Amino acid sequence: MTKNICTLLILFATLINYGQNFTLIKNNNPKAKELKHSLNQTKDSLLLGSDTKILHAEIFNEDFEKIVLIDGFKAQISLEHIPEGKFVVEVKLADKVIIMGLMRYDIHTDEANSEMSDKNHTIAEGKGMMLDESLNVIKTVPNKSIVFILTGSNAKQQTKKNQKFYWVVTKVNNESGSCKTMKLMDEEAVGRLILRHKQELNSVSGKLNELTVWEVYNTTEFMEHQMTNPNFFYSLTSDLFNTTPYYSTHAKVANL
């Protein structure tokens, strides 16, 4: 599904009581305008509203996951127990999934980095939104190693040896169309995603969704090819990744 280039506007607010700062990265894609999303005045809750029924919302990253069942047209989700870090927020409507971002950090330790918060983040959404495991949108070929981007440390300093990474393509299919998201994930995160996907297949709203996962051998070179050719992961042969899916909704070949 072709998407227009959109800009995610970053809105900052300080939580004096908790010494924390929340940032909501809004999705300003025209296709997401039916979902109203913002922080409340005290900046401790996420407000959602839509004329289309909201089924549920999920806030997650590699180390945290919170699922809120809504089944209504409005919701106020408390952010009190959200830890510091970057999070993806997925809001499932009756006919689509809308993705936005959320950040929480200590205002005292991160004050020096506030200049970065004033910049707008432009996303080129060509054939799907591409995210790295730090939940940043991938717009260009990285000049740092993928290991550094995903973990914040050099490969030589990794405590986990033989860490595996996977290229993940998710498709949300419904009567209104489809939405595809592509991202790089580690083995633990992929395991959780597959289990969640299997649960979705048993629901009315998610029974047509698709998930395909490929194991990547060389993350840096793989991403260079992927940025040049968005369909690179469909290659029949490659030394950079296993062209036989680790998991596919229809083939179900994962070794979990």
mmCIF file of C-alpha atoms in Angstrom:
data_model
loop_
_atom_site.group_PDB
_atom_site.id
_atom_site.type_symbol
_atom_site.label_atom_id
_atom_site.label_comp_id
_atom_site.label_asym_id
_atom_site.label_seq_id
_atom_site.Cartn_x
_atom_site.Cartn_y
_atom_site.Cartn_z
ATOM 1 C CA MET A 1 0.000 0.000 0.000
ATOM 2 C CA THR A 2 1.505 3.263 -1.170
ATOM 3 C CA LYS A 3 1.882 5.848 1.539
ATOM 4 C CA ASN A 4 2.614 9.545 1.401
ATOM 5 C CA ILE A 5 5.694 11.012 3.007
ATOM 6 C CA CYS A 6 4.694 12.284 6.422
ATOM 7 C CA THR A 7 6.358 14.137 9.255
ATOM 8 C CA LEU A 8 6.129 12.989 12.848
ATOM 9 C CA LEU A 9 5.891 16.061 15.051
ATOM 10 C CA ILE A 10 7.523 15.627 18.420
ATOM 11 C CA LEU A 11 5.702 17.223 21.320
ATOM 12 C CA PHE A 12 7.497 17.525 24.636
ATOM 13 C CA ALA A 13 6.033 17.933 28.102
ATOM 14 C CA THR A 14 7.636 17.840 31.528
ATOM 15 C CA LEU A 15 6.275 15.769 34.392
ATOM 16 C CA ILE A 16 7.364 17.709 37.468
ATOM 17 C CA ASN A 17 5.837 15.322 39.985
ATOM 18 C CA TYR A 18 7.659 12.282 38.652
ATOM 19 C CA GLY A 19 10.804 13.969 37.316
ATOM 20 C CA GLN A 20 10.055 12.358 33.968
ATOM 21 C CA ASN A 21 9.470 13.658 30.472
ATOM 22 C CA PHE A 22 7.094 12.089 27.959
ATOM 23 C CA THR A 23 7.248 12.619 24.225
ATOM 24 C CA LEU A 24 4.439 11.496 21.953
ATOM 25 C CA ILE A 25 5.538 11.046 18.349
ATOM 26 C CA LYS A 26 2.280 11.586 16.497
ATOM 27 C CA ASN A 27 1.357 9.818 13.281
ATOM 28 C CA ASN A 28 0.363 12.578 10.865
ATOM 29 C CA ASN A 29 -0.162 10.319 7.879
ATOM 30 C CA PRO A 30 -3.508 11.272 6.262
ATOM 31 C CA LYS A 31 -4.585 7.645 6.568
ATOM 32 C CA ALA A 32 -4.211 7.926 10.354
ATOM 33 C CA LYS A 33 -6.198 11.138 10.803
ATOM 34 C CA GLU A 34 -9.311 9.282 11.970
ATOM 35 C CA LEU A 35 -7.507 8.435 15.218
ATOM 36 C CA LYS A 36 -7.127 11.392 17.559
ATOM 37 C CA HIS A 37 -4.130 10.795 19.825
ATOM 38 C CA SER A 38 -2.468 13.092 22.337
ATOM 39 C CA LEU A 39 -1.257 13.317 25.925
ATOM 40 C CA ASN A 40 -3.585 14.702 28.577
ATOM 41 C CA GLN A 41 -2.921 18.017 30.344
ATOM 42 C CA THR A 42 -0.991 16.410 33.197
ATOM 43 C CA LYS A 43 1.053 14.426 30.668
ATOM 44 C CA ASP A 44 0.565 11.105 32.440
ATOM 45 C CA SER A 45 -1.978 9.472 30.125
ATOM 46 C CA LEU A 46 -2.432 8.771 26.425
ATOM 47 C CA LEU A 47 -5.775 9.928 25.040
ATOM 48 C CA LEU A 48 -7.306 8.096 22.079
ATOM 49 C CA GLY A 49 -10.490 8.823 20.181
ATOM 50 C CA SER A 50 -12.012 7.668 16.907
ATOM 51 C CA ASP A 51 -15.332 7.414 15.106
ATOM 52 C CA THR A 52 -14.264 3.862 14.271
ATOM 53 C CA LYS A 53 -14.246 1.412 17.166
ATOM 54 C CA ILE A 54 -10.855 1.039 18.863
ATOM 55 C CA LEU A 55 -10.243 -2.624 19.686
ATOM 56 C CA HIS A 56 -7.032 -2.428 21.688
ATOM 57 C CA ALA A 57 -3.749 -0.572 22.122
ATOM 58 C CA GLU A 58 -0.287 -1.993 22.695
ATOM 59 C CA ILE A 59 2.767 -0.174 24.053
ATOM 60 C CA PHE A 60 5.987 -2.134 23.687
ATOM 61 C CA ASN A 61 9.689 -2.312 23.060
ATOM 62 C CA GLU A 62 12.224 -5.115 23.412
ATOM 63 C CA ASP A 63 11.951 -5.210 27.222
ATOM 64 C CA PHE A 64 8.403 -4.079 27.961
ATOM 65 C CA GLU A 65 4.901 -4.791 26.752
ATOM 66 C CA LYS A 66 1.536 -3.409 27.825
ATOM 67 C CA ILE A 67 -1.727 -4.376 26.129
ATOM 68 C CA VAL A 68 -4.913 -2.449 26.872
ATOM 69 C CA LEU A 69 -8.259 -3.809 25.685
ATOM 70 C CA ILE A 70 -10.566 -0.939 24.714
ATOM 71 C CA ASP A 71 -13.439 -2.081 22.474
ATOM 72 C CA GLY A 72 -14.852 1.429 22.337
ATOM 73 C CA PHE A 73 -14.487 4.816 20.703
ATOM 74 C CA LYS A 74 -12.487 6.625 23.397
ATOM 75 C CA ALA A 75 -9.778 5.642 25.857
ATOM 76 C CA GLN A 76 -7.425 7.138 28.424
ATOM 77 C CA ILE A 77 -4.366 4.950 28.996
ATOM 78 C CA SER A 78 -2.265 5.604 32.094
ATOM 79 C CA LEU A 79 1.471 5.964 31.436
ATOM 80 C CA GLU A 80 2.435 5.908 35.108
ATOM 81 C CA HIS A 81 4.117 2.500 34.985
ATOM 82 C CA ILE A 82 5.840 2.949 31.635
ATOM 83 C CA PRO A 83 9.630 2.751 32.226
ATOM 84 C CA GLU A 84 12.206 5.024 30.636
ATOM 85 C CA GLY A 85 12.895 4.291 26.987
ATOM 86 C CA LYS A 86 11.492 4.351 23.465
ATOM 87 C CA PHE A 87 8.249 2.544 22.682
ATOM 88 C CA VAL A 88 6.087 1.697 19.719
ATOM 89 C CA VAL A 89 2.377 2.310 20.239
ATOM 90 C CA GLU A 90 0.111 0.198 18.038
ATOM 91 C CA VAL A 91 -3.579 1.075 18.114
ATOM 92 C CA LYS A 92 -5.853 -1.491 16.483
ATOM 93 C CA LEU A 93 -9.026 -0.093 14.957
ATOM 94 C CA ALA A 94 -11.739 -2.218 13.426
ATOM 95 C CA ASP A 95 -10.270 -1.737 9.953
ATOM 96 C CA LYS A 96 -6.588 -0.824 10.406
ATOM 97 C CA VAL A 97 -3.586 -0.521 12.704
ATOM 98 C CA ILE A 98 -2.136 2.927 13.434
ATOM 99 C CA ILE A 99 1.423 3.220 14.720
ATOM 100 C CA MET A 100 2.955 6.068 16.705
ATOM 101 C CA GLY A 101 5.895 6.515 19.072
ATOM 102 C CA LEU A 102 6.289 7.248 22.769
ATOM 103 C CA MET A 103 9.391 8.196 24.765
ATOM 104 C CA ARG A 104 9.931 8.528 28.491
ATOM 105 C CA TYR A 105 13.170 9.770 30.002
ATOM 106 C CA ASP A 106 14.588 11.552 33.027
ATOM 107 C CA ILE A 107 14.477 15.303 32.422
ATOM 108 C CA HIS A 108 17.569 15.876 34.554
ATOM 109 C CA THR A 109 19.873 13.409 32.840
ATOM 110 C CA ASP A 110 18.598 14.076 29.329
ATOM 111 C CA GLU A 111 18.478 17.875 29.466
ATOM 112 C CA ALA A 112 21.694 18.131 27.480
ATOM 113 C CA ASN A 113 20.101 16.249 24.610
ATOM 114 C CA SER A 114 17.040 18.486 24.389
ATOM 115 C CA GLU A 115 18.195 20.087 21.133
ATOM 116 C CA MET A 116 17.553 16.819 19.354
ATOM 117 C CA SER A 117 13.947 16.900 20.439
ATOM 118 C CA ASP A 118 13.267 20.085 18.485
ATOM 119 C CA LYS A 119 13.919 18.441 15.144
ATOM 120 C CA ASN A 120 11.123 16.962 13.114
ATOM 121 C CA HIS A 121 11.520 13.358 12.023
ATOM 122 C CA THR A 122 10.597 12.773 8.401
ATOM 123 C CA ILE A 123 9.581 9.267 7.398
ATOM 124 C CA ALA A 124 9.710 8.034 3.850
ATOM 125 C CA GLU A 125 6.942 5.472 3.762
ATOM 126 C CA GLY A 126 7.355 3.838 0.398
ATOM 127 C CA LYS A 127 6.470 0.168 0.615
ATOM 128 C CA GLY A 128 6.152 -0.073 4.363
ATOM 129 C CA MET A 129 7.610 1.544 7.455
ATOM 130 C CA MET A 130 11.117 0.215 8.208
ATOM 131 C CA LEU A 131 12.165 0.281 11.863
ATOM 132 C CA ASP A 132 15.337 -0.808 13.599
ATOM 133 C CA GLU A 133 15.239 -2.557 16.978
ATOM 134 C CA SER A 134 15.703 0.791 18.741
ATOM 135 C CA LEU A 135 12.319 1.696 17.245
ATOM 136 C CA ASN A 136 13.815 4.365 14.993
ATOM 137 C CA VAL A 137 12.561 4.692 11.441
ATOM 138 C CA ILE A 138 15.256 3.605 8.971
ATOM 139 C CA LYS A 139 15.554 6.312 6.295
ATOM 140 C CA THR A 140 19.093 5.824 4.985
ATOM 141 C CA VAL A 141 21.810 3.201 5.008
ATOM 142 C CA PRO A 142 23.355 3.416 8.507
ATOM 143 C CA ASN A 143 26.978 4.561 8.792
ATOM 144 C CA LYS A 144 27.269 2.690 12.081
ATOM 145 C CA SER A 145 27.059 -1.044 12.463
ATOM 146 C CA ILE A 146 23.592 -2.519 12.940
ATOM 147 C CA VAL A 147 24.805 -4.077 16.191
ATOM 148 C CA PHE A 148 25.631 -0.584 17.486
ATOM 149 C CA ILE A 149 22.258 0.797 16.383
ATOM 150 C CA LEU A 150 20.331 -2.047 18.006
ATOM 151 C CA THR A 151 22.275 -2.359 21.246
ATOM 152 C CA GLY A 152 24.157 0.912 21.714
ATOM 153 C CA SER A 153 27.520 -0.837 22.025
ATOM 154 C CA ASN A 154 30.253 -2.113 19.779
ATOM 155 C CA ALA A 155 30.264 -5.684 18.569
ATOM 156 C CA LYS A 156 33.397 -6.468 20.603
ATOM 157 C CA GLN A 157 31.608 -5.416 23.777
ATOM 158 C CA GLN A 158 28.586 -7.655 23.283
ATOM 159 C CA THR A 159 27.823 -9.856 26.258
ATOM 160 C CA LYS A 160 25.505 -12.074 24.255
ATOM 161 C CA LYS A 161 27.468 -14.206 21.861
ATOM 162 C CA ASN A 162 26.047 -15.474 18.600
ATOM 163 C CA GLN A 163 23.066 -13.130 18.858
ATOM 164 C CA LYS A 164 20.700 -13.683 15.957
ATOM 165 C CA PHE A 165 18.745 -11.041 14.069
ATOM 166 C CA TYR A 166 15.719 -11.388 11.812
ATOM 167 C CA TRP A 167 13.987 -9.374 9.115
ATOM 168 C CA VAL A 168 10.297 -9.193 9.945
ATOM 169 C CA VAL A 169 7.451 -8.267 7.604
ATOM 170 C CA THR A 170 3.974 -7.890 9.077
ATOM 171 C CA LYS A 171 0.829 -7.276 7.039
ATOM 172 C CA VAL A 172 -2.500 -6.227 8.471
ATOM 173 C CA ASN A 173 -5.235 -7.254 6.031
ATOM 174 C CA ASN A 174 -8.878 -6.251 6.207
ATOM 175 C CA GLU A 175 -11.770 -5.152 4.023
ATOM 176 C CA SER A 176 -10.353 -1.635 3.669
ATOM 177 C CA GLY A 177 -6.972 -2.763 2.364
ATOM 178 C CA SER A 178 -3.636 -3.740 3.856
ATOM 179 C CA CYS A 179 -0.733 -2.149 5.721
ATOM 180 C CA LYS A 180 2.814 -3.516 5.713
ATOM 181 C CA THR A 181 5.528 -2.874 8.314
ATOM 182 C CA MET A 182 9.141 -4.069 7.998
ATOM 183 C CA LYS A 183 11.769 -4.069 10.735
ATOM 184 C CA LEU A 184 14.871 -5.792 12.110
ATOM 185 C CA MET A 185 14.432 -7.680 15.393
ATOM 186 C CA ASP A 186 16.473 -9.927 17.653
ATOM 187 C CA GLU A 187 15.592 -13.543 18.422
ATOM 188 C CA GLU A 188 13.826 -12.905 21.723
ATOM 189 C CA ALA A 189 11.619 -10.157 20.302
ATOM 190 C CA VAL A 190 10.767 -12.319 17.283
ATOM 191 C CA GLY A 191 9.641 -15.140 19.552
ATOM 192 C CA ARG A 192 7.223 -12.843 21.359
ATOM 193 C CA LEU A 193 5.960 -11.431 18.071
ATOM 194 C CA ILE A 194 5.224 -14.880 16.630
ATOM 195 C CA LEU A 195 3.294 -15.928 19.730
ATOM 196 C CA ARG A 196 1.252 -12.712 19.601
ATOM 197 C CA HIS A 197 0.604 -13.233 15.888
ATOM 198 C CA LYS A 198 -0.714 -16.748 16.508
ATOM 199 C CA GLN A 199 -3.168 -15.323 19.021
ATOM 200 C CA GLU A 200 -4.312 -12.698 16.506
ATOM 201 C CA LEU A 201 -5.077 -15.398 13.935
ATOM 202 C CA ASN A 202 -7.738 -16.756 16.288
ATOM 203 C CA SER A 203 -9.544 -13.411 16.418
ATOM 204 C CA VAL A 204 -12.059 -12.030 13.938
ATOM 205 C CA SER A 205 -10.109 -8.812 13.384
ATOM 206 C CA GLY A 206 -6.711 -10.461 12.952
ATOM 207 C CA LYS A 207 -7.464 -13.727 11.177
ATOM 208 C CA LEU A 208 -6.253 -12.384 7.801
ATOM 209 C CA ASN A 209 -3.020 -10.875 9.106
ATOM 210 C CA GLU A 210 0.299 -12.198 7.817
ATOM 211 C CA LEU A 211 3.749 -12.495 9.349
ATOM 212 C CA THR A 212 6.961 -13.583 7.644
ATOM 213 C CA VAL A 213 10.377 -13.775 9.312
ATOM 214 C CA TRP A 214 13.815 -14.352 7.745
ATOM 215 C CA GLU A 215 17.058 -14.973 9.629
ATOM 216 C CA VAL A 216 19.725 -12.411 8.683
ATOM 217 C CA TYR A 217 23.381 -13.485 8.661
ATOM 218 C CA ASN A 218 25.017 -10.138 7.850
ATOM 219 C CA THR A 219 22.880 -7.284 9.150
ATOM 220 C CA THR A 220 24.974 -4.415 7.777
ATOM 221 C CA GLU A 221 25.188 -5.660 4.195
ATOM 222 C CA PHE A 222 21.596 -6.865 4.300
ATOM 223 C CA MET A 223 20.348 -3.388 5.259
ATOM 224 C CA GLU A 224 22.457 -1.767 2.543
ATOM 225 C CA HIS A 225 20.805 -3.977 -0.082
ATOM 226 C CA GLN A 226 17.370 -3.557 1.508
ATOM 227 C CA MET A 227 17.582 0.240 1.436
ATOM 228 C CA THR A 228 18.582 0.139 -2.228
ATOM 229 C CA ASN A 229 15.945 -2.417 -3.171
ATOM 230 C CA PRO A 230 12.868 -2.641 -0.885
ATOM 231 C CA ASN A 231 12.103 -6.080 -2.348
ATOM 232 C CA PHE A 232 15.564 -7.495 -1.636
ATOM 233 C CA PHE A 233 14.201 -9.803 1.055
ATOM 234 C CA TYR A 234 12.261 -11.635 -1.671
ATOM 235 C CA SER A 235 15.545 -12.775 -3.293
ATOM 236 C CA LEU A 236 15.622 -16.462 -4.233
ATOM 237 C CA THR A 237 19.268 -16.878 -3.211
ATOM 238 C CA SER A 238 21.537 -14.855 -0.924
ATOM 239 C CA ASP A 239 24.546 -15.248 1.361
ATOM 240 C CA LEU A 240 23.282 -12.428 3.583
ATOM 241 C CA PHE A 241 20.132 -14.095 4.881
ATOM 242 C CA ASN A 242 18.276 -17.390 4.797
ATOM 243 C CA THR A 243 15.855 -17.106 1.889
ATOM 244 C CA THR A 244 13.706 -19.846 3.455
ATOM 245 C CA PRO A 245 11.562 -18.053 6.060
ATOM 246 C CA TYR A 246 12.197 -18.823 9.707
ATOM 247 C CA TYR A 247 8.455 -18.324 10.135
ATOM 248 C CA SER A 248 5.603 -17.749 7.711
ATOM 249 C CA THR A 249 1.932 -17.509 8.589
ATOM 250 C CA HIS A 250 1.038 -20.109 6.006
ATOM 251 C CA ALA A 251 4.130 -22.356 6.111
ATOM 252 C CA LYS A 252 4.656 -22.080 9.907
ATOM 253 C CA VAL A 253 8.257 -23.293 9.839
ATOM 254 C CA ALA A 254 9.591 -21.624 12.987
ATOM 255 C CA ASN A 255 11.550 -23.780 15.393
ATOM 256 C CA LEU A 256 10.194 -22.417 18.661
#
